[in-house]
Amino acid sequence: MADILIVEDDKSINELIRRTIEMTGHRGFSAFQGREALRSVEQKAPDLILLDMNLPDMSGFDLLKQFREIPVICVTARGEISDRVKGLNGGAEDYIVKPFAMDELTARIHAALRRSHKEQTLYRIGDVEVDTAKAVVTKNAETVELTSREYELLKVLLDNRNIALSRDRLLDLAWGMDFYGDDRTVDVHIRRLRKKLGLEREIKTIFKYGYRLEI
């Protein structure tokens, strides 16, 4: 579980991001201005910061310079290449442009936390245990053999636990946009995961959309 500071002056967006973060098992807390964010960093020492670059009291680029020791994802409507380069050169871990899908933001958060070694690596779902640091899956303390594609799909479901993902999004996140296949491929691998791990109830089918892993 990571502590994530959301620096966003739009209260509705801030709240939506915070709820999404907490649904994936992390703790989110909010700041709506730059100076408030500085105080929050001093008081709470977050593991990751989501930083809007257009704040009412100071520039996000100036604020970014003061967060050298903490991974930062810039979350902003400023999509020009020059702004992205400035943010990344200024020390940002990643840069995502509004509007964006929440599952994309979640995936970027998990990637940033993995790079900073703050990401959770051990998951328990009933009698199933997944150690992502070792890429080992056990059920009742016995190793379960998964194919590489089954494991990657399980990892995506874990990274986005409690969030509904479309079949197309699962394809992209698990096997990459260059993977040749259709959404029936996802259905087949979901059935195999359910059977091998006994997760029929935990891996929910979202009618005419996709799947959600509920933990």
Short mmCIF file of C-alpha atoms in Angstrom, two decimals:
data_model
loop_
_atom_site.label_atom_id
_atom_site.label_comp_id
_atom_site.label_asym_id
_atom_site.label_seq_id
_atom_site.Cartn_x
_atom_site.Cartn_y
_atom_site.Cartn_z
CA MET A 1 0.00 0.00 0.00
CA ALA A 2 1.36 3.40 -1.01
CA ASP A 3 0.51 6.93 0.14
CA ILE A 4 -0.30 9.09 -2.88
CA LEU A 5 -0.73 12.87 -2.84
CA ILE A 6 -3.14 14.29 -5.43
CA VAL A 7 -2.38 17.94 -6.23
CA GLU A 8 -5.35 19.10 -8.31
CA ASP A 9 -7.39 22.28 -7.84
CA ASP A 10 -10.55 20.87 -9.48
CA LYS A 11 -12.31 19.27 -6.50
CA SER A 12 -14.41 16.85 -8.55
CA ILE A 13 -11.38 15.52 -10.46
CA ASN A 14 -9.36 15.36 -7.26
CA GLU A 15 -12.06 13.34 -5.53
CA LEU A 16 -12.50 10.99 -8.51
CA ILE A 17 -8.77 10.26 -8.60
CA ARG A 18 -8.66 9.75 -4.82
CA ARG A 19 -11.53 7.25 -4.90
CA THR A 20 -9.92 5.37 -7.78
CA ILE A 21 -6.60 5.18 -5.93
CA GLU A 22 -8.27 3.87 -2.78
CA MET A 23 -10.20 1.25 -4.76
CA THR A 24 -6.85 -0.20 -5.87
CA GLY A 25 -5.63 -0.57 -2.29
CA HIS A 26 -3.57 2.61 -1.88
CA ARG A 27 -4.15 5.64 0.35
CA GLY A 28 -4.92 8.94 -1.38
CA PHE A 29 -4.92 12.39 0.14
CA SER A 30 -5.61 15.74 -1.49
CA ALA A 31 -4.11 19.18 -1.91
CA PHE A 32 -5.77 21.89 -4.00
CA GLN A 33 -2.98 24.47 -4.18
CA GLY A 34 0.80 24.42 -4.45
CA ARG A 35 1.57 25.71 -0.97
CA GLU A 36 -0.87 23.23 0.54
CA ALA A 37 0.95 20.48 -1.37
CA LEU A 38 4.30 21.56 0.10
CA ARG A 39 2.86 21.34 3.61
CA SER A 40 1.37 17.93 2.89
CA VAL A 41 4.71 16.59 1.66
CA GLU A 42 6.41 17.76 4.85
CA GLN A 43 3.73 16.26 7.08
CA LYS A 44 2.92 12.98 5.30
CA ALA A 45 5.95 12.07 3.14
CA PRO A 46 3.98 10.49 0.26
CA ASP A 47 5.37 7.68 -1.89
CA LEU A 48 4.07 9.28 -5.10
CA ILE A 49 2.64 12.64 -6.19
CA LEU A 50 0.08 13.28 -8.93
CA LEU A 51 0.68 16.89 -9.88
CA ASP A 52 -1.55 19.19 -11.92
CA MET A 53 0.64 21.74 -13.68
CA ASN A 54 -1.99 24.52 -13.69
CA LEU A 55 -2.49 25.46 -10.05
CA PRO A 56 -4.07 28.73 -8.87
CA ASP A 57 -1.22 29.91 -6.65
CA MET A 58 1.97 28.70 -8.33
CA SER A 59 3.31 26.95 -11.41
CA GLY A 60 3.39 23.17 -11.34
CA PHE A 61 6.79 23.32 -13.01
CA ASP A 62 8.16 25.38 -10.10
CA LEU A 63 6.56 22.97 -7.64
CA LEU A 64 8.05 19.99 -9.44
CA LYS A 65 11.57 21.27 -8.68
CA GLN A 66 10.86 20.91 -4.95
CA PHE A 67 9.85 17.25 -5.16
CA ARG A 68 13.19 15.81 -6.24
CA GLU A 69 13.11 12.91 -3.78
CA ILE A 70 9.55 11.76 -4.57
CA PRO A 71 8.28 10.24 -7.85
CA VAL A 72 5.88 12.63 -9.61
CA ILE A 73 3.35 12.00 -12.37
CA CYS A 74 2.28 15.20 -14.08
CA VAL A 75 -1.50 15.17 -14.65
CA THR A 76 -2.47 18.10 -16.82
CA ALA A 77 -4.41 19.50 -19.75
CA ARG A 78 -1.15 20.88 -21.19
CA GLY A 79 -0.43 18.38 -23.94
CA GLU A 80 2.12 20.24 -26.04
CA ILE A 81 5.35 18.36 -26.68
CA SER A 82 7.37 21.24 -25.22
CA ASP A 83 5.43 20.99 -21.92
CA ARG A 84 5.90 17.23 -21.74
CA VAL A 85 9.63 17.55 -22.38
CA LYS A 86 9.89 20.33 -19.78
CA GLY A 87 8.09 18.23 -17.19
CA LEU A 88 10.13 15.08 -17.83
CA ASN A 89 13.39 17.02 -17.91
CA GLY A 90 12.28 18.73 -14.71
CA GLY A 91 12.22 15.41 -12.89
CA ALA A 92 8.74 13.99 -13.50
CA GLU A 93 8.46 10.21 -13.54
CA ASP A 94 5.64 10.28 -16.09
CA TYR A 95 3.26 12.68 -17.83
CA ILE A 96 -0.41 12.05 -18.59
CA VAL A 97 -2.66 14.46 -20.46
CA LYS A 98 -6.32 15.15 -19.69
CA PRO A 99 -8.77 13.75 -20.52
CA PHE A 100 -7.60 10.24 -19.62
CA ALA A 101 -9.16 6.94 -18.62
CA MET A 102 -8.87 6.02 -14.95
CA ASP A 103 -7.49 2.59 -15.78
CA GLU A 104 -4.68 4.25 -17.76
CA LEU A 105 -3.86 6.48 -14.79
CA THR A 106 -3.95 3.44 -12.49
CA ALA A 107 -1.55 1.55 -14.76
CA ARG A 108 0.85 4.50 -14.80
CA ILE A 109 0.67 4.78 -11.01
CA HIS A 110 1.53 1.12 -10.56
CA ALA A 111 4.40 1.39 -13.05
CA ALA A 112 5.82 4.42 -11.23
CA LEU A 113 5.53 2.67 -7.87
CA ARG A 114 7.25 -0.44 -9.24
CA ARG A 115 10.14 1.66 -10.51
CA SER A 116 10.47 3.30 -7.10
CA HIS A 117 10.09 -0.08 -5.31
CA LYS A 118 6.98 1.12 -3.44
CA GLU A 119 4.56 -1.22 -5.16
CA GLN A 120 2.90 -4.08 -3.36
CA THR A 121 4.39 -7.42 -4.42
CA LEU A 122 2.46 -9.96 -2.33
CA TYR A 123 -1.27 -10.48 -2.80
CA ARG A 124 -3.64 -12.91 -1.07
CA ILE A 125 -7.04 -13.81 -2.48
CA GLY A 126 -8.55 -16.41 -0.18
CA ASP A 127 -6.25 -19.45 -0.41
CA VAL A 128 -4.42 -18.02 -3.44
CA GLU A 129 -1.16 -16.14 -2.98
CA VAL A 130 0.60 -14.21 -5.75
CA ASP A 131 4.19 -13.06 -5.28
CA THR A 132 4.84 -10.68 -8.17
CA ALA A 133 8.46 -10.12 -7.12
CA LYS A 134 9.16 -13.82 -7.77
CA ALA A 135 6.39 -14.40 -10.35
CA VAL A 136 5.09 -17.30 -8.24
CA VAL A 137 1.44 -18.26 -7.72
CA THR A 138 0.35 -20.73 -5.04
CA LYS A 139 -2.97 -22.17 -3.94
CA ASN A 140 -3.15 -23.81 -0.52
CA ALA A 141 0.65 -23.39 -0.39
CA GLU A 142 1.12 -25.46 -3.57
CA THR A 143 2.57 -23.89 -6.72
CA VAL A 144 0.11 -23.32 -9.56
CA GLU A 145 1.62 -23.45 -13.04
CA LEU A 146 0.39 -20.60 -15.23
CA THR A 147 1.35 -19.85 -18.78
CA SER A 148 3.08 -16.51 -19.37
CA ARG A 149 -0.11 -15.07 -20.87
CA GLU A 150 -2.23 -16.28 -17.97
CA TYR A 151 0.21 -14.77 -15.48
CA GLU A 152 0.35 -11.40 -17.28
CA LEU A 153 -3.44 -11.23 -17.34
CA LEU A 154 -3.60 -12.08 -13.62
CA LYS A 155 -1.01 -9.38 -12.91
CA VAL A 156 -3.08 -6.76 -14.76
CA LEU A 157 -6.19 -7.77 -12.81
CA LEU A 158 -4.24 -7.43 -9.55
CA ASP A 159 -2.75 -4.06 -10.53
CA ASN A 160 -6.27 -2.83 -11.30
CA ARG A 161 -8.11 -4.73 -8.57
CA ASN A 162 -11.69 -3.62 -7.91
CA ILE A 163 -11.74 -1.72 -11.21
CA ALA A 164 -13.75 -2.88 -14.23
CA LEU A 165 -11.58 -3.23 -17.34
CA SER A 166 -12.88 -3.73 -20.85
CA ARG A 167 -11.72 -6.74 -22.86
CA ASP A 168 -9.81 -4.47 -25.26
CA ARG A 169 -8.08 -2.72 -22.36
CA LEU A 170 -7.12 -6.06 -20.80
CA LEU A 171 -5.62 -7.12 -24.13
CA ASP A 172 -3.54 -3.94 -24.34
CA LEU A 173 -2.35 -3.98 -20.74
CA ALA A 174 -1.58 -7.69 -20.53
CA TRP A 175 -0.04 -8.42 -23.89
CA GLY A 176 0.57 -5.10 -25.61
CA MET A 177 -1.11 -3.26 -28.43
CA ASP A 178 0.84 -5.31 -31.00
CA PHE A 179 -0.68 -8.60 -29.80
CA TYR A 180 -2.68 -10.31 -32.53
CA GLY A 181 -5.98 -11.53 -31.14
CA ASP A 182 -9.52 -10.50 -30.23
CA ASP A 183 -11.55 -10.20 -27.07
CA ARG A 184 -12.41 -13.91 -27.16
CA THR A 185 -8.76 -14.50 -26.26
CA VAL A 186 -9.38 -12.67 -22.98
CA ASP A 187 -12.48 -14.79 -22.28
CA VAL A 188 -10.51 -18.01 -22.80
CA HIS A 189 -7.70 -16.97 -20.45
CA ILE A 190 -10.15 -15.73 -17.82
CA ARG A 191 -11.85 -19.14 -17.83
CA ARG A 192 -8.47 -20.82 -17.36
CA LEU A 193 -7.53 -18.53 -14.47
CA ARG A 194 -10.86 -19.15 -12.76
CA LYS A 195 -10.45 -22.90 -13.11
CA LYS A 196 -6.80 -23.10 -12.03
CA LEU A 197 -7.13 -20.70 -9.09
CA GLY A 198 -10.72 -21.28 -8.05
CA LEU A 199 -11.56 -17.58 -8.47
CA GLU A 200 -14.98 -17.92 -10.07
CA ARG A 201 -16.56 -15.48 -7.60
CA GLU A 202 -13.64 -13.07 -7.33
CA ILE A 203 -13.18 -12.51 -11.09
CA LYS A 204 -16.48 -10.86 -11.97
CA THR A 205 -17.89 -10.68 -15.49
CA ILE A 206 -19.11 -7.20 -16.43
CA PHE A 207 -21.90 -7.76 -18.94
CA LYS A 208 -21.00 -6.70 -22.49
CA TYR A 209 -17.85 -4.98 -21.18
CA GLY A 210 -15.14 -7.00 -19.48
CA TYR A 211 -13.96 -8.17 -16.07
CA ARG A 212 -13.15 -7.00 -12.55
CA LEU A 213 -11.10 -8.72 -9.85
CA GLU A 214 -12.72 -8.10 -6.48
CA ILE A 215 -10.53 -8.34 -3.41
#
